[in-house]
Short mmCIF file of C-alpha atoms and ligand atoms in Angstrom, two decimals:
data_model
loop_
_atom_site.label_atom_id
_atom_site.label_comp_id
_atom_site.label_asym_id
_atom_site.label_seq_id
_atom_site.Cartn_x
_atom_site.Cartn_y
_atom_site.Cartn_z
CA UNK A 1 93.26 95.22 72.99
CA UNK A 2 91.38 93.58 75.89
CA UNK A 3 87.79 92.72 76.33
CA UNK A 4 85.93 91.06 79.70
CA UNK A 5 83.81 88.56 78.98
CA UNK A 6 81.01 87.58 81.89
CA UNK A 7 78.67 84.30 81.66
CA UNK A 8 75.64 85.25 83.37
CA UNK A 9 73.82 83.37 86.15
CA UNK A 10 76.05 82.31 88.73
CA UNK A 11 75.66 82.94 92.20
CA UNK A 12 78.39 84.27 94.34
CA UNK A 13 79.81 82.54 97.55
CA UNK A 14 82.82 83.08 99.64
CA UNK A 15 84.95 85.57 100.38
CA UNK A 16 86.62 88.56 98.53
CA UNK A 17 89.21 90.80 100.27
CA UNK A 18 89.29 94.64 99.68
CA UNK A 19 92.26 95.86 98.23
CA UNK A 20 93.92 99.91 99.33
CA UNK A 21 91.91 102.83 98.41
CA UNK A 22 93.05 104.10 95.27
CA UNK A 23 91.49 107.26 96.21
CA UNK A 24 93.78 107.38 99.31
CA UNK A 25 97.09 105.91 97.66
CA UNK A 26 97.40 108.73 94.75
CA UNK A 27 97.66 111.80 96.76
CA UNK A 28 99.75 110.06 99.45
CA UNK A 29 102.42 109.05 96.93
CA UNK A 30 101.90 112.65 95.64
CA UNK A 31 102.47 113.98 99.34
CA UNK A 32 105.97 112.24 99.55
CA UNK A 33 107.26 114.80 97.30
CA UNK A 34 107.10 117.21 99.94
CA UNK A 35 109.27 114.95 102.36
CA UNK A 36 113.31 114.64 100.64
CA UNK A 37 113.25 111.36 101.98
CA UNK A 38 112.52 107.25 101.84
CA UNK A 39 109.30 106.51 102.57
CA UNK A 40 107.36 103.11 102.02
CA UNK A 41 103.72 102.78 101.35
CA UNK A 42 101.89 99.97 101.91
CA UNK A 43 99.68 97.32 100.49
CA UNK A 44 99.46 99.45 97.36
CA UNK A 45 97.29 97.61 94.53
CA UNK A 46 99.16 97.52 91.38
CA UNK A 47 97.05 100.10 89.25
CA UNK A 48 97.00 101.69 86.15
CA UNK A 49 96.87 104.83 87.89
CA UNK A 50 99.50 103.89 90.44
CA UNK A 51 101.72 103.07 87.65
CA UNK A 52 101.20 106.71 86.02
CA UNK A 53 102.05 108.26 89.27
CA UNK A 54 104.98 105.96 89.60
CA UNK A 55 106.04 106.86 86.11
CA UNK A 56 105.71 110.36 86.51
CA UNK A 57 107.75 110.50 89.85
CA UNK A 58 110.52 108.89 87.92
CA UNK A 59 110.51 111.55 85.22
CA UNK A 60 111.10 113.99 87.77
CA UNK A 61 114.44 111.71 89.17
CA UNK A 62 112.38 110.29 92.25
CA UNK A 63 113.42 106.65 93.03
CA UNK A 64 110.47 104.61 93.08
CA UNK A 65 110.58 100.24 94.01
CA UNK A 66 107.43 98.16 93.67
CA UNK A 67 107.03 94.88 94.90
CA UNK A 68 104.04 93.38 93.63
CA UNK A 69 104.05 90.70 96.11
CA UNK A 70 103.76 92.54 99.34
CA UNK A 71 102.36 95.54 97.31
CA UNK A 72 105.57 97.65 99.12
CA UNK A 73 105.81 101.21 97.62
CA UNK A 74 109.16 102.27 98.29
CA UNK A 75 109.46 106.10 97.41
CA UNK A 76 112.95 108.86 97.90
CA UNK A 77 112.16 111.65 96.39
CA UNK A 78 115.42 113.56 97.91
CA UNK A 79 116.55 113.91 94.10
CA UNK A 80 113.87 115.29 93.13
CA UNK A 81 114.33 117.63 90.10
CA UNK A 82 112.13 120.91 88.77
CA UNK A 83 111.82 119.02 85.24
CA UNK A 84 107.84 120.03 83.43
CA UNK A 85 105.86 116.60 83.72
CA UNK A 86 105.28 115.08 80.29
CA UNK A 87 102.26 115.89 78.94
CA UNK A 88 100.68 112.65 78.46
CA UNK A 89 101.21 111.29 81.78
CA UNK A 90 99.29 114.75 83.05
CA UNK A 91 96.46 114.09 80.21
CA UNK A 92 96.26 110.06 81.14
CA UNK A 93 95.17 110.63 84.89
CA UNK A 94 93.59 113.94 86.53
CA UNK A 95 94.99 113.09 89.72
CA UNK A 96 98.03 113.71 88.52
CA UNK A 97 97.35 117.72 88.62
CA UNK A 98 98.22 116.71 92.10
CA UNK A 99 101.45 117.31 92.38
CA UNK A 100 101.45 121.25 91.96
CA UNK A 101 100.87 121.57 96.14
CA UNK A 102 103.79 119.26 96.73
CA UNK A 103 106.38 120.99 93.60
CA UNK A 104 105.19 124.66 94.91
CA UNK A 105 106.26 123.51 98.28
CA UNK A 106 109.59 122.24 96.99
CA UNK A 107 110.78 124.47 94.34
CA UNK A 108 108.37 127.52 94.31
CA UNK A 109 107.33 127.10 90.73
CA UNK A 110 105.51 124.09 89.12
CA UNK A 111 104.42 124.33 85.14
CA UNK A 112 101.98 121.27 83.82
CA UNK A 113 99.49 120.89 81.48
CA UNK A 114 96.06 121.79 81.71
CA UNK A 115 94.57 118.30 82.58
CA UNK A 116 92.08 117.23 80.47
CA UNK A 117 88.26 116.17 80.80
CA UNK A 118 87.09 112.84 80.57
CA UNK A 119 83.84 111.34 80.01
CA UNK A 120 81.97 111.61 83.22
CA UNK A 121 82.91 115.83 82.68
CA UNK A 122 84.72 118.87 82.01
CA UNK A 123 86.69 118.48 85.35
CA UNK A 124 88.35 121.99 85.88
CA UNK A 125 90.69 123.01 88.18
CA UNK A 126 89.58 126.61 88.96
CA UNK A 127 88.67 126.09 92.78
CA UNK A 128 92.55 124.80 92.77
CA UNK A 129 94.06 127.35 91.51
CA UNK A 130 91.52 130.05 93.76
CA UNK A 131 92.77 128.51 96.48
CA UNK A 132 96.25 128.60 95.51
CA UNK A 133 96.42 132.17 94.99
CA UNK A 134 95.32 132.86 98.74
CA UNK A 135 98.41 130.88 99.83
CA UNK A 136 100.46 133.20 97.65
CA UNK A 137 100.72 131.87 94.52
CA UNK A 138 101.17 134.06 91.07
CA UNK A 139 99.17 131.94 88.29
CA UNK A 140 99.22 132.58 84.73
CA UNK A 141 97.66 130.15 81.86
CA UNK A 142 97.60 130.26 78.16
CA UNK A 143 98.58 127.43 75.56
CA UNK A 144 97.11 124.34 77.54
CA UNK A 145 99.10 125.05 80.31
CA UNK A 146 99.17 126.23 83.60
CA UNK A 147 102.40 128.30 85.34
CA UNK A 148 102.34 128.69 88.91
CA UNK A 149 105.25 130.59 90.99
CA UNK A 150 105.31 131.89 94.35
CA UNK A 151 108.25 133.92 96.56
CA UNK A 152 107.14 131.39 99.21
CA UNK A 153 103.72 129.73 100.12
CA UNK A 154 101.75 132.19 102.81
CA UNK A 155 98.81 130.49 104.83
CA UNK A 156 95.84 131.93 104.15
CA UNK A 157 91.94 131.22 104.48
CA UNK A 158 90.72 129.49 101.66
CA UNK A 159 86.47 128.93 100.81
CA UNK A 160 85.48 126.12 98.58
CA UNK A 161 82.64 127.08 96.54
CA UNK A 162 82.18 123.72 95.95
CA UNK A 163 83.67 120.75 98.32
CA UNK A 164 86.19 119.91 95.81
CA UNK A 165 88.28 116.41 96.74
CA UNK A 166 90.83 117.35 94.81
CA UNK A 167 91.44 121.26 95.66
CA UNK A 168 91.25 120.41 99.26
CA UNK A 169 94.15 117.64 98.37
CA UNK A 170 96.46 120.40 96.95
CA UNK A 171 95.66 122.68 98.80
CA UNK A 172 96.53 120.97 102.13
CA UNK A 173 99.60 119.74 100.87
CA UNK A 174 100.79 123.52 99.97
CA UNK A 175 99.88 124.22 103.12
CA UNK A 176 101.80 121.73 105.17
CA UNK A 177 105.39 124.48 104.87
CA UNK A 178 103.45 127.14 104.30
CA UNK A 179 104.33 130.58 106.14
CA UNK A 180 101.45 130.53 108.82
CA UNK A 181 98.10 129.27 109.42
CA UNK A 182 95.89 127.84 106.61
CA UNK A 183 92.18 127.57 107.08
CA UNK A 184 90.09 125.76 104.16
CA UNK A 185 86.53 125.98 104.64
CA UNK A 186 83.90 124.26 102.81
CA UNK A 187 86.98 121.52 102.60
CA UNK A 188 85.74 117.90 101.21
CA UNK A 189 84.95 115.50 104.09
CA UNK A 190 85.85 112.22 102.16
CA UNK A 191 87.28 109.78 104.40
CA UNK A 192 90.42 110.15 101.82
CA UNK A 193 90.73 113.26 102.60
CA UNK A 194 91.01 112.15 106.02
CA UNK A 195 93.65 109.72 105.31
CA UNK A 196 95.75 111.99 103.35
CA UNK A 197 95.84 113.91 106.65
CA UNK A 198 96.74 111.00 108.59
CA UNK A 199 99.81 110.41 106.40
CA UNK A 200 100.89 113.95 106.27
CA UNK A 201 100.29 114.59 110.01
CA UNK A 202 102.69 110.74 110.48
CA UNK A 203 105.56 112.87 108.97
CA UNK A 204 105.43 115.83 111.19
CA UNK A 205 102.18 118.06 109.63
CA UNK A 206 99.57 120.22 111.60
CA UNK A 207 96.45 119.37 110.01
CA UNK A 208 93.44 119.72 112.12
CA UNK A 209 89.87 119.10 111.11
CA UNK A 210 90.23 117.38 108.06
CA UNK A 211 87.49 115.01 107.74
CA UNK A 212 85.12 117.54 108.54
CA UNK A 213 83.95 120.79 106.86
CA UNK A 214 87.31 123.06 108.38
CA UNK A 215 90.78 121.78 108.10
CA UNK A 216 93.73 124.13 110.00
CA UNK A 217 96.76 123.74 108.96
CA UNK A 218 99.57 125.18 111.01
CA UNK A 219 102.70 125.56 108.65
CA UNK A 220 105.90 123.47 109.99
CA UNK A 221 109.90 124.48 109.00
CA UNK A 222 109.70 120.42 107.27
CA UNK A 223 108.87 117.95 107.68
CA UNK A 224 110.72 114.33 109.31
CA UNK A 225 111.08 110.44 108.65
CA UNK A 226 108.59 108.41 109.63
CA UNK A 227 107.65 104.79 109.65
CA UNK A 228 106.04 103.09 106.67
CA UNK A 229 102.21 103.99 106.47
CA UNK A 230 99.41 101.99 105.36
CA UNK A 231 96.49 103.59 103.49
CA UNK A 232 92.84 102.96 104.05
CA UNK A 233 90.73 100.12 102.49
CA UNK A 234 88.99 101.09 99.28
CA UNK A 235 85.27 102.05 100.10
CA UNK A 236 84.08 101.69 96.38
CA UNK A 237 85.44 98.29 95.80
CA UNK A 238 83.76 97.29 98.74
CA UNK A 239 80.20 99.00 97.89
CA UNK A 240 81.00 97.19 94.32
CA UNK A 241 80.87 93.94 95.99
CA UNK A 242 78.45 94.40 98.11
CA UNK A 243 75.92 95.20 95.23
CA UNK A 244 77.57 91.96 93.30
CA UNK A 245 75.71 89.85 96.04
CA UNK A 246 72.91 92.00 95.88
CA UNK A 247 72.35 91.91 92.63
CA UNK A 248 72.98 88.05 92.24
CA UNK A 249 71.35 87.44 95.18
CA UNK A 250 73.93 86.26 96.90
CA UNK A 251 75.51 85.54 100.81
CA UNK A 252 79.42 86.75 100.55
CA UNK A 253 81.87 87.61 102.88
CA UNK A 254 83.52 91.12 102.62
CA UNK A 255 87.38 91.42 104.00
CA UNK A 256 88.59 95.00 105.02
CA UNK A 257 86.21 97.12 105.39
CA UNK A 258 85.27 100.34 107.67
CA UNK A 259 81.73 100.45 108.77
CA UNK A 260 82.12 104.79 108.82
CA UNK A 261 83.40 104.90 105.91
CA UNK A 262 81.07 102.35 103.81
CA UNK A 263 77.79 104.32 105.86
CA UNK A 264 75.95 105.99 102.59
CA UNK A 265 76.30 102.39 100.67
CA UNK A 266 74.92 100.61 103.92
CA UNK A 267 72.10 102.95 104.69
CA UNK A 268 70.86 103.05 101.14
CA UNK A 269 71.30 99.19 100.44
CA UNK A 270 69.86 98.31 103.52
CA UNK A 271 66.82 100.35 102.49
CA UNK A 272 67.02 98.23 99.14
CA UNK A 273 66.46 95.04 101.45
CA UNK A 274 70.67 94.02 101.31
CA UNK A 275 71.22 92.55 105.20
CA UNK A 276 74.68 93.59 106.74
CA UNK A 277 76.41 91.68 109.42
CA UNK A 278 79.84 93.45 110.42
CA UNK A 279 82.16 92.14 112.81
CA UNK A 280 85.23 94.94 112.74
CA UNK A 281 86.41 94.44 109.03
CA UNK A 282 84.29 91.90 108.35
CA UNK A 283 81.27 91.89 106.20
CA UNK A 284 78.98 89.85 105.88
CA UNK A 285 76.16 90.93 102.89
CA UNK A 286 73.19 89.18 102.45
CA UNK A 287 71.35 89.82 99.16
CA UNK A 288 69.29 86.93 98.95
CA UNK A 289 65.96 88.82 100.16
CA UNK A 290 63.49 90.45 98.26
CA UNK A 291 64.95 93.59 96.67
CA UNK A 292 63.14 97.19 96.60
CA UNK A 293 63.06 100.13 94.87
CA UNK A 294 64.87 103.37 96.60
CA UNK A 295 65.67 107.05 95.11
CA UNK A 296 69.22 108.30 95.27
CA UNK A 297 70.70 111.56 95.12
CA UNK A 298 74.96 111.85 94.74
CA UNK A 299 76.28 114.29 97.42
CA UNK A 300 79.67 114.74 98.38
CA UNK A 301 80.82 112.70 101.61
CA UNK A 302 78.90 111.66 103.84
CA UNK A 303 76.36 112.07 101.22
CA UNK A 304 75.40 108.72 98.96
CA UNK A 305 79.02 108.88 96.80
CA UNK A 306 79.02 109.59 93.10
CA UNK A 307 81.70 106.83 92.25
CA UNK A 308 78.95 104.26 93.46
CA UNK A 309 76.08 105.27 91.55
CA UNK A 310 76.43 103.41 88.25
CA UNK A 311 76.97 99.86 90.28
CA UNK A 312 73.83 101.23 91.86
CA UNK A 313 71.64 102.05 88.57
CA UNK A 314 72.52 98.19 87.65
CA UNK A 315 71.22 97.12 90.72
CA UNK A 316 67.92 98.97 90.56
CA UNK A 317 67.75 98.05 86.68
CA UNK A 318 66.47 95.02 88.01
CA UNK A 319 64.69 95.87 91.39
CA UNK A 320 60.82 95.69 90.84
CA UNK A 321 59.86 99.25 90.67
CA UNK A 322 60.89 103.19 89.70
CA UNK A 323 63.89 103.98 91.06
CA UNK A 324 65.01 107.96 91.06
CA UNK A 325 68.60 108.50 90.64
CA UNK A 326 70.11 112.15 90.43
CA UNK A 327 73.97 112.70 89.90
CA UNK A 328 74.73 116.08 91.70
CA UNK A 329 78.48 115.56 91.11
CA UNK A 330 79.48 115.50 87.81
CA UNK A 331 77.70 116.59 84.75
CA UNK A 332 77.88 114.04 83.02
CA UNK A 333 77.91 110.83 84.80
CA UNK A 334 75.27 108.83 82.70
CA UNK A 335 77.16 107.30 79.99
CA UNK A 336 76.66 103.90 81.12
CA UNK A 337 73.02 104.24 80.88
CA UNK A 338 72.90 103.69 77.26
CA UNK A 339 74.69 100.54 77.72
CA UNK A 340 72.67 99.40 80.05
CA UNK A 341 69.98 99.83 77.81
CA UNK A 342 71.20 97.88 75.24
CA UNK A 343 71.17 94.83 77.67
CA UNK A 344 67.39 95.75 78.22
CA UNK A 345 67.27 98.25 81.43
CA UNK A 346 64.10 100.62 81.17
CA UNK A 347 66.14 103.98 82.11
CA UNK A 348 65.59 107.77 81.22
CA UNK A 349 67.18 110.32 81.86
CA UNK A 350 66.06 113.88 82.08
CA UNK A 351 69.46 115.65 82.74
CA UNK A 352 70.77 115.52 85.97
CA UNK A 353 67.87 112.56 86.67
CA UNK A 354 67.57 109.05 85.16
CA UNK A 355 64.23 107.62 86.11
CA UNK A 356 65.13 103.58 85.89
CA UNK A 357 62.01 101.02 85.75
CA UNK A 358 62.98 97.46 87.16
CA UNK A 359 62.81 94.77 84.71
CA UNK A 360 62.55 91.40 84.87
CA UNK A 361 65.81 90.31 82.85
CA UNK A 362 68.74 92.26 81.39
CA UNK A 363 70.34 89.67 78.35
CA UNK A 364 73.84 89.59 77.49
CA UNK A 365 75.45 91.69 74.55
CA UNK A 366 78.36 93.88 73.10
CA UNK A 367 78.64 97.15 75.50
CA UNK A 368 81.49 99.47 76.82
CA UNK A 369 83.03 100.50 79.72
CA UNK A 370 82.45 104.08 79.34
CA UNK A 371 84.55 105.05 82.90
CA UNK A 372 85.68 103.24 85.34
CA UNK A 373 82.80 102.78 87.82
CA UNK A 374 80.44 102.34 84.62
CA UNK A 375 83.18 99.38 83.93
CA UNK A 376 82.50 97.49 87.16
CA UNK A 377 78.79 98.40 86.55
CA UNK A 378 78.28 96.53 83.33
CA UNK A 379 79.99 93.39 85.47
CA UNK A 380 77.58 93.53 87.49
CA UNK A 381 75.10 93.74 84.91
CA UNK A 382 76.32 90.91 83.25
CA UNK A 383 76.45 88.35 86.28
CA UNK A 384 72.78 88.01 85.83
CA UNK A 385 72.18 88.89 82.29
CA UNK A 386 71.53 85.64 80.30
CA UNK A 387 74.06 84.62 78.36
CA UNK A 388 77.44 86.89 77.24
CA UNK A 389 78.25 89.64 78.46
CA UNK A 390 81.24 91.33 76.88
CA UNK A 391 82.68 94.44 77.65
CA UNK A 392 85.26 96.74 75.64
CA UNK A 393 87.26 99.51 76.49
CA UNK A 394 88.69 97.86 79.73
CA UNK A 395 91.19 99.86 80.71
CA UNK A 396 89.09 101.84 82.35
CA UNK A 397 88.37 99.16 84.69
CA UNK A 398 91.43 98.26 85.20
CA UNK A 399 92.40 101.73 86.68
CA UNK A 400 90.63 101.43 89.91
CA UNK A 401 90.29 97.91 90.15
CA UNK A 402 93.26 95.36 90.68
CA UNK A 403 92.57 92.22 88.23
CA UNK A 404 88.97 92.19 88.87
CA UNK A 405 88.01 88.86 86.90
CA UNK A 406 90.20 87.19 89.84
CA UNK A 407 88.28 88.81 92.25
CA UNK A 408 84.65 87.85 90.88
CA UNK A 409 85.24 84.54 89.67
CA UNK A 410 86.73 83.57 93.43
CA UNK A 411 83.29 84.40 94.70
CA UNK A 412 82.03 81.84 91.87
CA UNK A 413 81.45 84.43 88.92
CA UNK A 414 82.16 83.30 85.30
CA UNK A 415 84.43 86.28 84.29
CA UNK A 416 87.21 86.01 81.77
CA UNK A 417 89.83 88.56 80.11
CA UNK A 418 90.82 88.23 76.72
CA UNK A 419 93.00 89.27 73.93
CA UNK A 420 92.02 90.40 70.47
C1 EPZ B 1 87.89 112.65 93.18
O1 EPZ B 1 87.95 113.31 91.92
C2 EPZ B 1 87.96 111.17 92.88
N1 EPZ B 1 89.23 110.87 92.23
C3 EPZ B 1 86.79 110.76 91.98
O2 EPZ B 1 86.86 109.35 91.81
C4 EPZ B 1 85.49 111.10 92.69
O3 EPZ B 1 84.40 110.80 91.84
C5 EPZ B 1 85.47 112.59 93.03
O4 EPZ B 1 86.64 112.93 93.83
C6 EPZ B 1 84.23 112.98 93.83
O5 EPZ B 1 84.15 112.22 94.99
C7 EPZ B 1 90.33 110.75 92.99
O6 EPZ B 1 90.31 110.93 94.20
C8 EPZ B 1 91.60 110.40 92.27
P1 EPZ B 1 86.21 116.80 92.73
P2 EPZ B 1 88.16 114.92 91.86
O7 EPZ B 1 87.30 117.79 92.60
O8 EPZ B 1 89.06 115.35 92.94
C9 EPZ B 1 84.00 120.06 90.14
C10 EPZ B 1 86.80 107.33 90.66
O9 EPZ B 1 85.92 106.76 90.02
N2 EPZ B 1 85.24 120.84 90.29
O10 EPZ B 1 85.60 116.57 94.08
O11 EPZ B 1 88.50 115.27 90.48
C11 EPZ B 1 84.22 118.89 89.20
O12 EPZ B 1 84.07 119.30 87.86
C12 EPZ B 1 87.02 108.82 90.48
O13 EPZ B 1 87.56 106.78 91.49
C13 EPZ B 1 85.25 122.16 89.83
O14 EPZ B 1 84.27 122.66 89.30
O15 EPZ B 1 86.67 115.39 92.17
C14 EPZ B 1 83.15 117.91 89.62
O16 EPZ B 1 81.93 118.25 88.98
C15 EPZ B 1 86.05 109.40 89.47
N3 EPZ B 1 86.40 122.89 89.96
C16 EPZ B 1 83.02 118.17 91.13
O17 EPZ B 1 83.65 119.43 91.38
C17 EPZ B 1 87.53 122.35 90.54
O18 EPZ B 1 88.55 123.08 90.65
C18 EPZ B 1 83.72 117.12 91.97
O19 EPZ B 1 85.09 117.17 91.64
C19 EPZ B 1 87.49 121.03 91.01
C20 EPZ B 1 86.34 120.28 90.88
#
């Protein structure tokens, strides 16, 4: 097992560079199962979760090369075969619930485990599979799993109730051969969503809209080769840093990022008292000013995002001040406030609210990563705690973020892996 250890009380200097969204790379490697053919991703950060998708695609006879050094993500799924995904590489990552768009669009059928919750909810899949029976799709479920089969994928208009990332994901793909014209309304507006769109529309696709609240797809015969395609930067690592030189306060560069996208985190920091300078993918943040208390509320895109907000509550654990956070997202997307408690935040939470009270000093102690943003939270946490700061349950962390000690500790941080 693996543990992070952080030394509080450095400040940061330099520069860090933003690695590929990992929110972007998943369903793009997911989307190349609809194309029978070699296609090369890249810059793709070697994750956990990249490595479960990698697995599973080679379970189902895809060939799949890595290079770690240019981060090249060679995929041919042309020998792709109708084999049931393993359960445990369904139950180890959500995302992976992914793939039944892409495997109705190549065989018609697709049968895979219910995925399971995790800790920030129950996660379901129902707007999914709603959507998928517009498009012509015969679902039954029983026994933890899920059996989908269609005589051939129809367009159809499709309403969100809620602006699901993932259900607009598979649904899109589906729709990509579909018979027809697919409308989904209500569709998520992350800009991953956008980039998935980009990718698919770079081998051929009709999707229109996507982006914004109505994405058109226009169903093509297949789809054909194309070029190797580059996924966008990775808008959470990038807040992440950003609130590491806040919360030290701290000058730092920032490499690779897009102003759009990063908009919620800029607003809302800048009303915090964070300075931006941005020169195209440059950053430069500015956290050595006096810091003030803001309320946030978690929307969907282009609203403040949900995967930010626990990097945020450490933050505002030690702005001066009552801070208001609500988390509209996900039910339960609080966990890490108990461990920042136990480094001495003043947080409570009255369901969907935690009401956090600046304090002067958070000190250094045992705590958990309880998900993966609550992982990178109690980092940040620990950069200014005094003394030790060391955090279990890493692997979390290591999901969405590529080697992150390496990252912090060339900005100056004291941050250290190690084995026990
Ligand atoms: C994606 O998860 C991201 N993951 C999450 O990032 C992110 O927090 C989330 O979108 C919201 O932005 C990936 O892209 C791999 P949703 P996803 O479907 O698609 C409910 C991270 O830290 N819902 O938009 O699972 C659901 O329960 C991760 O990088 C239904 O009720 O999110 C949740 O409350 C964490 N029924 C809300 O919608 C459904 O069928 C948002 O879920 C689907 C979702």
């Amino acid at each position: 097992m693996e543990k992070i250890i952080v030394k509080g009380g450095n400040k940061l200097q330099g520069e860090v560079d933003i690695s590929i969204a990992k929110n972007s790379v998943l369903p793009i490697i997911v989307a190349t199962i609809l194309n029978p053919r070699k296609i090369t991703i890249k810059k793709v950060p070697l994750l956990e979760d990249v490595l479960v998708l990698v697995n599973l695609l080679r379970e189902l006879e895809c060939s799949v090369e890595f290079s770690d050094i240019t981060g090249d993500l060679i995929i041919d799924t042309s020998n792709l075969k109708e084999i049931e995904p393993s359960n445990d590489l369904i139950k180890r990552m959500r995302a992976s619930f992914l793939i039944v768009g892409p495997m109705l669009a190549r065989f018609g059928r697709c049968k895979i485990s219910m995925p399971g919750g995790c800790n920030i909810g129950s996660r379901p899949v129902d707007l999914h599979l709603k959507g998928f029976k517009k498009l012509g799709v015969d679902i039954e479920s029983g026994h933890g799993y899920i059996n989908t089969k269609t005589e051939g994928l129809k367009g159809g208009r499709v309403y969100l109730d809620f602006p699901s990332v993932g259900a607009t994901e598979n649904l899109m793909m589906a729709a990509v051969c579909a018979e027809g014209v697919t409308i989904i309304e209500n569709a998520a507006e992350e800009p991953e969503i956008w980039d998935l769109a980009r990718f698919l529309n770079s081998m051929g696709a009709k999707v229109e809209g996507a982006g914004y609240g109505r994405i058109t797809i226009t169903g093509v015969k297949e789809l054909k080769e194309t070029e190797s395609f580059t996924p966008i930067y990775d808008r959470i690592e990038a807040g992440t840093f950003i609130v590491a030189a806040a919360i030290t306060k701290s000058k730092i560069t920032i490499n690779g990022v897009n102003e759009e996208h990063l908009m919620p985190c800029i607003e809302k920091l800048t009303e915090v008292g964070v300075k931006f300078k941005i020169d195209g993918e440059k950053m430069l943040v500015d956290g050595t000013e006096d810091r003030f208390p803001v309320d946030i509320k978690t929307l969907p895109y282009p609203g403040f995002p949900t995967d930010m907000q626990p990097q945020m509550m450490a933050l505002l654990s030690l702005t001066n001040g009552v801070s208001i956070i609500t988390e509209t997202v996900f039910e339960n997307r609080f966990m890490h406030v108990g461990e920042l408690v136990r480094m001495g935040a003043n947080i409570k939470i009255d369901g969907r609210i935690a009401i956090v009270e600046g304090v002067k000093q958070l000190t250094g102690c045992e705590v958990k990563a309880t998900d993966l943003r609550a992982g990178a939270a109690m980092i940040l946490a620990g950069l200014v705690a005094n003394g030790e700061t060391i955090i279990s349950e890493i692997h979390h962390i290591d999901r969405g973020y590529t080697r992150i000690e390496d990252k912090f500790n060339s900005l100056g941080a004291n941050v250290h892996r190690i084995k026990i």
